[in-house]
């Protein structure tokens, strides 16, 4: 789609490329974008003229501090001050929001198991927020997003409020009309108001048919505000129906907290299931492990061979340049001697006509010989230089072919593990320590232990994978040396510089363009060695999972 050039430039400046506009709200639009690594994100546009800049920054500050499996992840933010617009970059949830899912479901009821899973996931997110004294204040299906793996992410914190203490009231009327609690109309909003909104969301998941008549839905909400909770189909369990009534109590004190909801016995299975890494992630993780293992076994030796070839190429380039410089310098000296001899013969010609002609002829001959010597040296080395350039091109091509499968599989693993890491909020430090001990003392593969060990190791692997990504970026780019620079000979000082700094891998220590290039080759070789070391370290971090993946094939 077409965006104003200024907006395109702004997105590009911050490393994002627009794919499409997702929608337009009152305060701004939402855009689907990708970054330089082709990862998808949503950019939420906020018109700062409609909302104070302090309110916008509060939303950003809230998002920055939230790290939870069932809360939309914050990625970045930036501002267009001239246009009065603020942009928040967030995780992309590929399956849209829960409201759209409810619409497509129409009259076909969701199973109670599915409803319990989604409900528990939202409740776990609210439990996390309320522990931080944050109230969402806008719980509704439109702000609950579905990921491609089937679980939910609670989003849109534009109305959220951070309280100084847990029992404090927020004083404003916010939230969707059909989900607001009675106390909100009195401008007294607490965490229990989120529970009321979640109660109505749970009702709507059970009673999809109420949306066929919007007036009926309004009447049900109005009645609940006067103390008459809505009826729930008897297709659902008595415990679930009773919970909805408790959550829709007009007195906030009678409503359960998120902690009390999650402690309900009939929700135990759903809570245990959703406080663990989703099965879809486990399958993806093991598949990615196998992909990395196969890529490593197939291509790592090729990278080691290329590392050796790059060292030889740097040595060869240095030898070529040294010979070319020395040959040109020698030819220049011989040519200069010939020129002087010819000049002496010319000066003596009036006095010793015959002898002077002989001297001048010898001088001319020596000068020509000097030129031939220099030219021959350059021609010989130009041929060698061309061969070296072709060799470097082949090294670069082979590097790209060999490294891409390994680096891409590591990138996929790292991205997946960063998402999995958000489930670490359910694992205490003591549990994590026990998981590490279990990994060392028992066979990996028991589901829960493997999950705990994975969560415990993610931080180290993530740092290692990020380091590899940075090191591998453009590693061999710019190695090829232009032919017109290869044999620019200054004077004998260049040979002196080469001799004294032969092993230097810092291009900035040289004045010569060619010597800078040779140093760059040595520096690249050093970086490639470090990259190979880092890849091996990453493999060591994943070794126990690689063994499990092999056993499962």
Coordinates of C-alpha atoms in Angstrom, one line a residue:
X1 CA 0.0 0.0 0.0
X2 CA 1.0 3.6 -0.5
X3 CA 2.1 5.6 2.5
X4 CA 3.1 9.2 2.6
X5 CA 6.8 9.4 1.7
X6 CA 7.6 10.9 5.1
X7 CA 6.1 7.9 6.9
X8 CA 7.9 5.5 4.6
X9 CA 11.2 7.3 5.4
X10 CA 10.4 7.2 9.1
X11 CA 9.7 3.4 9.1
X12 CA 12.8 2.8 6.9
X13 CA 15.0 5.0 9.2
X14 CA 14.1 2.8 12.1
X15 CA 14.7 -0.5 10.2
X16 CA 11.1 -1.5 9.2
X17 CA 9.4 -2.1 5.9
X18 CA 5.6 -1.7 5.5
X19 CA 3.7 -4.8 4.4
X20 CA 0.1 -3.6 4.9
X21 CA -2.2 -1.4 6.9
X22 CA -4.1 -3.6 9.5
X23 CA -6.7 -1.1 10.5
X24 CA -7.6 2.5 11.5
X25 CA -8.8 3.5 15.0
X26 CA -9.8 6.8 16.6
X27 CA -6.4 7.7 17.8
X28 CA -4.3 6.2 15.0
X29 CA -3.7 3.2 12.7
X30 CA -2.0 -0.1 12.9
X31 CA 0.5 -1.4 10.4
X32 CA 2.1 -4.8 9.7
X33 CA 5.8 -4.5 9.0
X34 CA 8.9 -6.6 8.9
X35 CA 12.4 -5.8 10.1
X36 CA 15.8 -6.4 8.3
X37 CA 15.6 -10.1 9.3
X38 CA 12.1 -10.4 7.8
X39 CA 10.5 -10.9 11.2
X40 CA 6.9 -9.6 11.4
X41 CA 5.8 -6.9 13.8
X42 CA 2.8 -4.6 14.4
X43 CA 3.4 -0.9 14.6
X44 CA 0.7 0.9 16.5
X45 CA 0.3 4.6 15.6
X46 CA -0.9 7.0 18.3
X47 CA -2.0 10.5 17.7
X48 CA -0.4 12.5 20.5
X49 CA -2.8 15.4 19.8
X50 CA -5.6 13.1 21.0
X51 CA -3.7 11.8 24.0
X52 CA -1.2 13.6 26.1
X53 CA 2.5 12.6 25.5
X54 CA 2.7 11.6 29.1
X55 CA -0.1 9.1 28.6
X56 CA 1.6 7.7 25.5
X57 CA 4.9 7.4 27.3
X58 CA 3.2 5.7 30.2
X59 CA 1.9 3.0 27.8
X60 CA 5.4 2.5 26.5
X61 CA 6.9 2.3 30.0
X62 CA 4.3 -0.3 31.0
X63 CA 4.9 -2.4 27.9
X64 CA 8.7 -2.2 28.3
X65 CA 8.5 -3.7 31.8
X66 CA 6.2 -6.6 30.9
X67 CA 7.7 -10.0 30.1
X68 CA 5.0 -12.7 30.2
X69 CA 4.0 -15.6 28.0
X70 CA 0.4 -14.3 27.6
X71 CA 1.1 -10.6 27.1
X72 CA 1.9 -9.0 23.8
X73 CA 5.7 -8.3 23.7
X74 CA 7.1 -4.8 23.3
X75 CA 9.8 -4.5 20.7
X76 CA 10.6 -0.8 20.1
X77 CA 9.1 2.7 19.9
X78 CA 9.8 6.0 18.1
X79 CA 8.3 9.4 17.5
X80 CA 7.4 11.8 14.7
X81 CA 7.4 15.0 16.6
X82 CA 6.5 17.2 13.6
X83 CA 3.4 15.2 12.8
X84 CA 2.5 14.7 16.5
X85 CA 2.6 10.9 16.1
X86 CA 4.1 8.2 18.3
X87 CA 4.8 4.6 17.1
X88 CA 5.0 1.5 19.3
X89 CA 6.4 -1.7 17.7
X90 CA 4.9 -4.9 19.2
X91 CA 4.8 -8.6 18.7
X92 CA 2.6 -9.7 15.7
X93 CA -0.2 -12.2 16.5
X94 CA -0.9 -13.9 13.2
X95 CA -4.5 -15.2 14.0
X96 CA -6.0 -11.8 14.8
X97 CA -8.1 -10.9 17.9
X98 CA -10.6 -13.0 19.8
X99 CA -13.5 -10.9 18.7
X100 CA -12.9 -11.9 15.1
X101 CA -12.5 -15.5 16.1
X102 CA -15.9 -15.3 18.0
X103 CA -17.5 -13.9 14.9
X104 CA -16.3 -16.6 12.6
X105 CA -17.3 -19.3 15.2
X106 CA -20.9 -17.9 14.9
X107 CA -23.4 -20.2 16.7
X108 CA -21.1 -23.2 16.9
X109 CA -20.0 -23.3 20.6
X110 CA -16.4 -23.5 21.7
X111 CA -15.6 -26.5 23.7
X112 CA -15.3 -26.0 27.5
X113 CA -11.7 -27.2 27.3
X114 CA -10.9 -24.5 24.8
X115 CA -12.7 -21.8 26.8
X116 CA -10.9 -22.9 30.0
X117 CA -7.5 -22.7 28.2
X118 CA -8.1 -19.2 26.9
X119 CA -9.6 -18.0 30.1
X120 CA -6.7 -19.3 32.2
X121 CA -4.2 -17.8 29.9
X122 CA -5.9 -14.3 30.2
X123 CA -6.2 -14.8 34.0
X124 CA -2.5 -15.7 34.3
X125 CA -1.7 -12.5 32.4
X126 CA -4.0 -10.5 34.8
X127 CA -2.4 -12.2 37.8
X128 CA 1.0 -11.0 36.6
X129 CA -0.3 -7.4 36.0
X130 CA -2.1 -7.1 39.3
X131 CA 1.0 -8.3 41.2
X132 CA 2.7 -5.3 39.6
X133 CA -0.2 -3.1 40.7
X134 CA -1.1 -2.5 37.0
X135 CA -4.8 -2.6 36.0
X136 CA -5.6 -3.1 32.4
X137 CA -8.9 -1.2 32.4
X138 CA -9.9 -2.4 28.9
X139 CA -10.4 -6.1 28.9
X140 CA -12.5 -7.1 25.9
X141 CA -12.3 -9.6 23.0
X142 CA -10.8 -7.0 20.7
X143 CA -7.8 -6.7 23.0
X144 CA -7.1 -10.4 23.3
X145 CA -4.9 -11.6 20.4
X146 CA -4.4 -15.1 19.0
X147 CA -0.9 -16.4 18.0
X148 CA -0.3 -18.8 15.2
X149 CA 0.4 -21.5 17.9
X150 CA -3.1 -21.2 19.3
X151 CA -2.5 -19.4 22.6
X152 CA -3.5 -15.8 23.5
X153 CA -1.7 -12.6 24.1
X154 CA -3.3 -9.8 26.1
X155 CA -2.6 -6.5 24.4
X156 CA -3.5 -2.8 24.0
X157 CA -2.4 -1.1 27.3
X158 CA -3.5 2.3 26.2
X159 CA -5.9 2.6 29.1
X160 CA -3.8 0.8 31.7
X161 CA -2.9 2.5 35.0
X162 CA -0.1 1.8 37.4
X163 CA -1.2 2.1 41.0
X164 CA 1.1 3.0 43.9
X165 CA -0.5 0.3 46.0
X166 CA -2.7 -2.7 45.4
X167 CA -5.9 -1.3 47.0
X168 CA -5.7 2.2 45.3
X169 CA -8.5 3.4 43.0
X170 CA -8.0 4.9 39.5
X171 CA -10.4 7.7 38.8
X172 CA -11.5 7.7 35.2
X173 CA -14.2 6.1 33.0
X174 CA -12.5 3.9 30.5
X175 CA -13.1 0.5 28.9
X176 CA -15.5 -0.9 26.3
X177 CA -19.1 0.0 27.1
X178 CA -20.3 -3.6 27.3
X179 CA -17.5 -4.7 29.6
X180 CA -17.3 -1.9 32.2
X181 CA -18.1 -2.6 35.8
X182 CA -20.6 -0.7 38.1
X183 CA -17.8 1.0 40.0
X184 CA -16.3 2.4 36.9
X185 CA -19.3 4.6 36.4
X186 CA -18.5 6.0 39.9
X187 CA -14.9 6.6 38.6
X188 CA -13.5 4.2 41.1
X189 CA -11.5 1.5 39.3
X190 CA -9.5 -1.3 40.9
X191 CA -8.1 -4.6 39.8
X192 CA -11.5 -6.2 40.6
X193 CA -12.9 -4.1 37.7
X194 CA -10.6 -6.2 35.4
X195 CA -12.2 -9.3 36.9
X196 CA -15.7 -8.0 36.0
X197 CA -14.6 -7.4 32.4
X198 CA -13.0 -10.8 32.2
X199 CA -16.3 -12.3 33.6
X200 CA -18.2 -10.8 30.7
X201 CA -15.6 -12.0 28.2
X202 CA -16.0 -15.5 29.6
X203 CA -19.7 -15.2 29.3
X204 CA -19.5 -14.2 25.7
X205 CA -17.2 -17.1 24.9
X206 CA -19.9 -19.4 26.3
X207 CA -22.9 -17.6 24.8
X208 CA -21.9 -16.6 21.3
X209 CA -25.5 -16.4 20.2
X210 CA -26.1 -13.2 22.2
X211 CA -24.2 -11.3 19.5
X212 CA -26.9 -12.1 17.0
X213 CA -29.0 -9.5 18.8
X214 CA -26.9 -6.5 20.0
X215 CA -29.9 -5.0 21.9
X216 CA -30.2 -8.3 23.9
X217 CA -26.5 -8.0 24.7
X218 CA -27.0 -4.4 26.0
X219 CA -30.0 -5.5 28.1
X220 CA -28.0 -8.3 29.7
X221 CA -25.2 -5.9 30.6
X222 CA -27.7 -3.4 32.0
X223 CA -29.4 -6.0 34.1
X224 CA -26.0 -7.2 35.5
X225 CA -25.2 -3.7 36.6
X226 CA -28.4 -3.9 38.7
X227 CA -27.4 -7.2 40.3
X228 CA -28.9 -9.7 37.9
X229 CA -26.2 -11.8 36.3
X230 CA -26.8 -13.4 32.9
X231 CA -27.8 -17.1 32.5
X232 CA -25.2 -19.5 31.1
X233 CA -26.0 -22.6 29.0
X234 CA -26.2 -25.8 30.9
X235 CA -23.9 -27.3 28.3
X236 CA -21.1 -25.9 30.4
X237 CA -20.1 -27.2 33.8
X238 CA -21.8 -25.9 37.0
X239 CA -18.4 -24.8 38.3
X240 CA -17.8 -22.6 35.2
X241 CA -21.3 -21.1 35.4
X242 CA -20.9 -20.3 39.1
X243 CA -17.5 -18.7 38.5
X244 CA -19.0 -16.3 35.9
X245 CA -21.7 -15.3 38.5
X246 CA -19.0 -14.6 41.1
X247 CA -17.0 -12.5 38.7
X248 CA -20.1 -10.5 37.7
X249 CA -21.0 -9.6 41.3
X250 CA -21.9 -5.9 41.6
X251 CA -19.8 -5.7 44.8
X252 CA -16.1 -5.8 43.9
X253 CA -15.4 -7.3 47.3
X254 CA -17.4 -10.4 46.4
X255 CA -15.5 -11.0 43.2
X256 CA -12.5 -13.4 43.3
X257 CA -9.0 -12.2 42.6
X258 CA -7.0 -13.6 39.8
X259 CA -5.1 -15.7 42.4
X260 CA -8.4 -17.1 43.8
X261 CA -9.7 -17.9 40.3
X262 CA -6.5 -19.8 39.3
X263 CA -6.8 -21.8 42.6
X264 CA -10.3 -23.2 41.7
X265 CA -10.0 -27.0 41.7
X266 CA -11.9 -27.4 38.4
X267 CA -9.3 -25.3 36.7
X268 CA -6.3 -27.3 38.0
X269 CA -5.7 -29.2 34.7
X270 CA -5.9 -26.0 32.6
X271 CA -3.7 -24.1 34.9
X272 CA -1.0 -26.8 34.9
X273 CA -1.2 -27.1 31.2
X274 CA -0.9 -23.4 30.5
X275 CA 1.9 -22.7 33.0
X276 CA 4.1 -24.9 30.8
X277 CA 5.6 -24.5 27.4
X278 CA 3.0 -25.1 24.7
X279 CA 3.2 -28.5 23.0
X280 CA 3.4 -26.7 19.7
X281 CA 6.6 -25.0 20.8
X282 CA 8.1 -28.2 22.0
X283 CA 7.5 -29.7 18.5
X284 CA 8.9 -26.7 16.8
X285 CA 11.9 -26.6 19.1
X286 CA 12.8 -30.3 18.5
X287 CA 12.4 -29.8 14.8
X288 CA 14.7 -26.7 14.8
X289 CA 17.3 -28.6 16.9
X290 CA 17.4 -31.4 14.3
X291 CA 17.7 -28.8 11.5
X292 CA 20.6 -27.2 13.2
X293 CA 22.3 -30.5 14.0
X294 CA 22.0 -31.6 10.3
X295 CA 23.3 -28.2 9.0
X296 CA 26.2 -28.3 11.5
X297 CA 27.2 -31.9 10.5
X298 CA 27.0 -31.1 6.8
X299 CA 28.6 -27.7 6.6
X300 CA 30.9 -27.0 9.6
X301 CA 33.9 -28.8 8.1
X302 CA 33.5 -26.7 4.9
X303 CA 33.7 -23.5 7.0
X304 CA 37.0 -24.8 8.6
X305 CA 38.4 -25.4 5.2
X306 CA 37.4 -21.9 4.0
X307 CA 39.1 -20.5 7.1
X308 CA 42.3 -22.1 6.1
X309 CA 41.9 -20.9 2.5
X310 CA 41.4 -17.4 3.7
X311 CA 44.7 -17.4 5.5
X312 CA 46.5 -18.6 2.4
X313 CA 44.8 -16.0 0.3
X314 CA 45.9 -13.2 2.7
X315 CA 49.5 -14.6 2.5
X316 CA 49.3 -14.9 -1.2
X317 CA 48.0 -11.3 -1.6
X318 CA 50.8 -10.0 0.5
X319 CA 53.4 -11.9 -1.5
X320 CA 51.9 -10.6 -4.8
X321 CA 51.9 -7.0 -3.6
X322 CA 55.4 -7.3 -2.2
X323 CA 56.8 -8.7 -5.5
X324 CA 54.9 -6.1 -7.6
X325 CA 56.1 -3.3 -5.4
X326 CA 59.7 -4.6 -5.4
X327 CA 59.7 -5.2 -9.2
X328 CA 58.3 -1.8 -10.0
X329 CA 60.8 -0.2 -7.7
X330 CA 63.7 -2.1 -9.2
X331 CA 62.5 -1.2 -12.7
X332 CA 62.3 2.4 -11.7
X333 CA 65.8 2.4 -10.3
X334 CA 67.2 0.7 -13.5
X335 CA 65.2 3.1 -15.6
X336 CA 66.5 6.1 -13.7
X337 CA 70.1 4.9 -14.1
X338 CA 69.6 4.5 -17.8
X339 CA 68.2 8.0 -18.1
X340 CA 71.2 9.5 -16.2
X341 CA 73.6 7.6 -18.5
X342 CA 71.8 8.8 -21.6
X343 CA 71.8 12.3 -20.3
X344 CA 75.6 12.1 -19.6
X345 CA 76.1 10.9 -23.2
X346 CA 74.1 13.8 -24.5
X347 CA 76.1 16.3 -22.5
X348 CA 79.5 14.9 -23.7
X349 CA 78.4 14.7 -27.4
X350 CA 80.1 18.0 -28.5
X351 CA 83.4 16.9 -27.1
X352 CA 83.6 13.2 -27.7
X353 CA 81.1 12.6 -30.5
X354 CA 81.6 8.9 -31.1
X355 CA 82.0 7.8 -27.5
X356 CA 79.1 10.0 -26.3
X357 CA 76.8 8.3 -28.8
X358 CA 77.8 4.9 -27.4
X359 CA 77.2 6.2 -23.8
X360 CA 73.9 7.6 -24.7
X361 CA 72.8 4.4 -26.5
X362 CA 73.8 2.3 -23.5
X363 CA 71.7 4.7 -21.3
X364 CA 68.7 4.4 -23.5
X365 CA 69.0 0.7 -23.5
X366 CA 69.3 0.5 -19.7
X367 CA 66.3 2.8 -19.4
X368 CA 64.2 0.6 -21.7
X369 CA 65.4 -2.5 -19.8
X370 CA 64.2 -0.8 -16.6
X371 CA 60.8 -0.1 -18.0
X372 CA 60.5 -3.7 -19.3
X373 CA 61.5 -5.0 -15.9
X374 CA 58.9 -2.9 -14.1
X375 CA 56.3 -3.7 -16.8
X376 CA 57.1 -7.5 -16.7
X377 CA 56.8 -7.5 -12.9
X378 CA 53.4 -5.8 -13.0
X379 CA 52.1 -8.0 -15.8
X380 CA 53.1 -11.2 -14.1
X381 CA 51.6 -10.1 -10.8
X382 CA 48.4 -8.8 -12.5
X383 CA 47.8 -12.3 -13.8
X384 CA 48.4 -13.7 -10.2
X385 CA 46.2 -11.0 -8.8
X386 CA 43.3 -11.9 -11.2
X387 CA 43.6 -15.6 -10.1
X388 CA 43.5 -14.5 -6.4
X389 CA 40.4 -12.3 -7.0
X390 CA 38.7 -15.3 -8.5
X391 CA 39.8 -17.4 -5.5
X392 CA 38.4 -14.8 -3.1
X393 CA 35.1 -14.7 -5.0
X394 CA 34.9 -18.5 -4.7
X395 CA 35.7 -18.4 -1.0
X396 CA 32.9 -15.8 -0.4
X397 CA 30.4 -17.8 -2.4
X398 CA 31.3 -21.1 -0.6
X399 CA 31.1 -19.3 2.7
X400 CA 27.6 -18.0 2.0
X401 CA 26.5 -21.5 0.9
X402 CA 28.0 -23.3 3.9
X403 CA 27.2 -20.7 6.6
X404 CA 23.6 -19.9 5.6
X405 CA 22.1 -23.3 6.7
X406 CA 23.9 -23.1 10.1
X407 CA 23.2 -19.4 10.8
X408 CA 19.6 -19.6 9.6
X409 CA 18.9 -22.6 11.8
X410 CA 20.5 -20.8 14.8
X411 CA 18.4 -17.7 14.0
X412 CA 15.2 -19.7 14.0
X413 CA 16.2 -21.4 17.3
X414 CA 17.1 -18.1 18.9
X415 CA 13.8 -16.5 17.9
X416 CA 11.8 -19.5 19.2
X417 CA 13.7 -19.7 22.4
X418 CA 13.2 -16.0 23.1
X419 CA 9.4 -16.6 22.9
X420 CA 9.8 -19.7 25.1
X421 CA 11.7 -17.6 27.6
X422 CA 8.5 -15.7 28.4
X423 CA 7.2 -18.8 30.0
X424 CA 10.0 -18.5 32.5
X425 CA 7.7 -16.2 34.5
X426 CA 6.1 -19.4 35.8
X427 CA 9.4 -20.9 37.0
X428 CA 10.9 -19.7 40.3
X429 CA 14.6 -19.4 40.7
X430 CA 14.7 -22.5 43.1
X431 CA 12.8 -24.5 40.5
X432 CA 15.3 -23.4 37.8
X433 CA 18.2 -24.5 40.0
X434 CA 16.6 -27.9 40.6
X435 CA 16.0 -28.2 36.8
X436 CA 19.7 -27.7 36.2
X437 CA 20.6 -30.4 38.7
X438 CA 18.0 -32.8 37.1
X439 CA 19.5 -32.2 33.7
X440 CA 22.9 -33.3 35.0
X441 CA 21.7 -36.3 37.0
X442 CA 18.9 -37.8 34.8
X443 CA 18.3 -38.6 31.2
X444 CA 16.9 -35.6 29.3
X445 CA 13.5 -36.2 27.7
X446 CA 11.0 -36.3 30.5
X447 CA 8.7 -33.6 29.4
X448 CA 8.6 -31.3 32.5
X449 CA 12.3 -31.6 33.3
X450 CA 13.2 -30.9 29.7
X451 CA 11.0 -27.8 29.7
X452 CA 12.5 -26.5 33.0
X453 CA 16.1 -27.2 31.8
X454 CA 15.3 -25.4 28.5
X455 CA 14.0 -22.3 30.4
X456 CA 17.1 -22.4 32.6
X457 CA 19.5 -22.5 29.7
X458 CA 17.7 -20.0 27.3
X459 CA 19.6 -16.9 28.6
X460 CA 23.0 -18.3 27.9
X461 CA 22.1 -19.7 24.5
X462 CA 20.3 -16.5 23.5
X463 CA 23.3 -14.4 24.3
X464 CA 25.5 -16.8 22.3
X465 CA 23.2 -16.8 19.3
X466 CA 22.9 -13.0 19.3
X467 CA 26.7 -12.8 19.4
X468 CA 26.9 -15.2 16.4
X469 CA 24.3 -13.2 14.5
X470 CA 26.3 -10.0 14.9
X471 CA 29.7 -11.6 14.1
X472 CA 28.3 -13.3 10.9
X473 CA 26.7 -10.2 9.5
X474 CA 28.6 -9.2 6.3
X475 CA 31.7 -11.2 7.5
X476 CA 33.3 -11.6 4.0
X477 CA 31.9 -8.6 2.3
X478 CA 34.3 -6.1 0.9
X479 CA 37.3 -8.5 0.6
X480 CA 37.8 -8.3 -3.1
X481 CA 40.4 -5.8 -4.0
X482 CA 40.0 -3.6 -7.1
X483 CA 42.6 -4.2 -9.7
X484 CA 43.4 -0.5 -10.2
X485 CA 44.5 -0.3 -6.5
X486 CA 46.5 -3.5 -6.4
X487 CA 49.7 -2.1 -7.9
X488 CA 49.8 1.6 -6.9
X489 CA 53.4 1.8 -5.8
X490 CA 54.4 4.8 -3.7
X491 CA 58.1 4.1 -3.0
X492 CA 60.4 1.9 -1.0
X493 CA 58.7 3.0 2.2
X494 CA 55.7 0.7 1.3
X495 CA 58.0 -2.3 1.4
X496 CA 59.4 -1.2 4.7
X497 CA 55.8 -0.9 6.0
X498 CA 55.0 -4.4 4.8
X499 CA 58.1 -5.9 6.5
X500 CA 57.5 -4.2 9.8
X501 CA 53.7 -4.8 10.0
X502 CA 53.4 -8.1 8.3
X503 CA 51.2 -9.8 10.8
X504 CA 49.0 -6.8 11.7
X505 CA 45.3 -7.3 11.3
X506 CA 44.3 -3.7 11.9
X507 CA 43.6 -2.0 8.6
X508 CA 43.8 1.5 10.3
X509 CA 47.6 1.0 10.9
X510 CA 48.4 1.2 7.2
X511 CA 48.5 4.1 4.8
X512 CA 48.5 2.0 1.7
X513 CA 45.1 1.1 0.3
X514 CA 46.3 -2.4 -0.7
X515 CA 48.0 -3.0 2.7
X516 CA 44.7 -2.0 4.3
X517 CA 43.0 -4.6 2.2
X518 CA 45.5 -7.3 3.3
X519 CA 45.0 -6.4 6.9
X520 CA 41.3 -6.5 6.4
X521 CA 41.6 -10.1 5.1
X522 CA 43.6 -11.0 8.2
X523 CA 41.0 -9.4 10.4
X524 CA 38.2 -11.2 8.6
X525 CA 40.1 -14.5 9.1
X526 CA 40.4 -13.8 12.8
X527 CA 36.6 -13.0 13.0
X528 CA 35.8 -16.2 11.1
X529 CA 37.9 -18.2 13.6
X530 CA 35.9 -16.5 16.4
X531 CA 32.6 -17.3 14.7
X532 CA 33.5 -21.0 14.4
X533 CA 34.4 -21.0 18.1
X534 CA 31.1 -19.4 18.9
X535 CA 29.1 -21.8 16.8
X536 CA 30.8 -24.7 18.6
X537 CA 29.9 -23.1 22.0
X538 CA 26.3 -22.8 20.9
X539 CA 26.3 -26.4 19.9
X540 CA 27.6 -27.3 23.3
X541 CA 24.7 -25.4 24.9
X542 CA 22.3 -27.4 22.9
X543 CA 24.1 -30.8 23.1
X544 CA 21.6 -32.4 25.5
X545 CA 18.7 -31.4 23.3
X546 CA 20.5 -32.6 20.2
X547 CA 20.9 -36.0 21.7
X548 CA 17.2 -36.1 22.6
X549 CA 16.2 -35.0 19.1
X550 CA 18.3 -37.7 17.6
X551 CA 16.8 -40.3 19.9
X552 CA 13.3 -39.2 18.8
X553 CA 13.9 -39.6 15.1

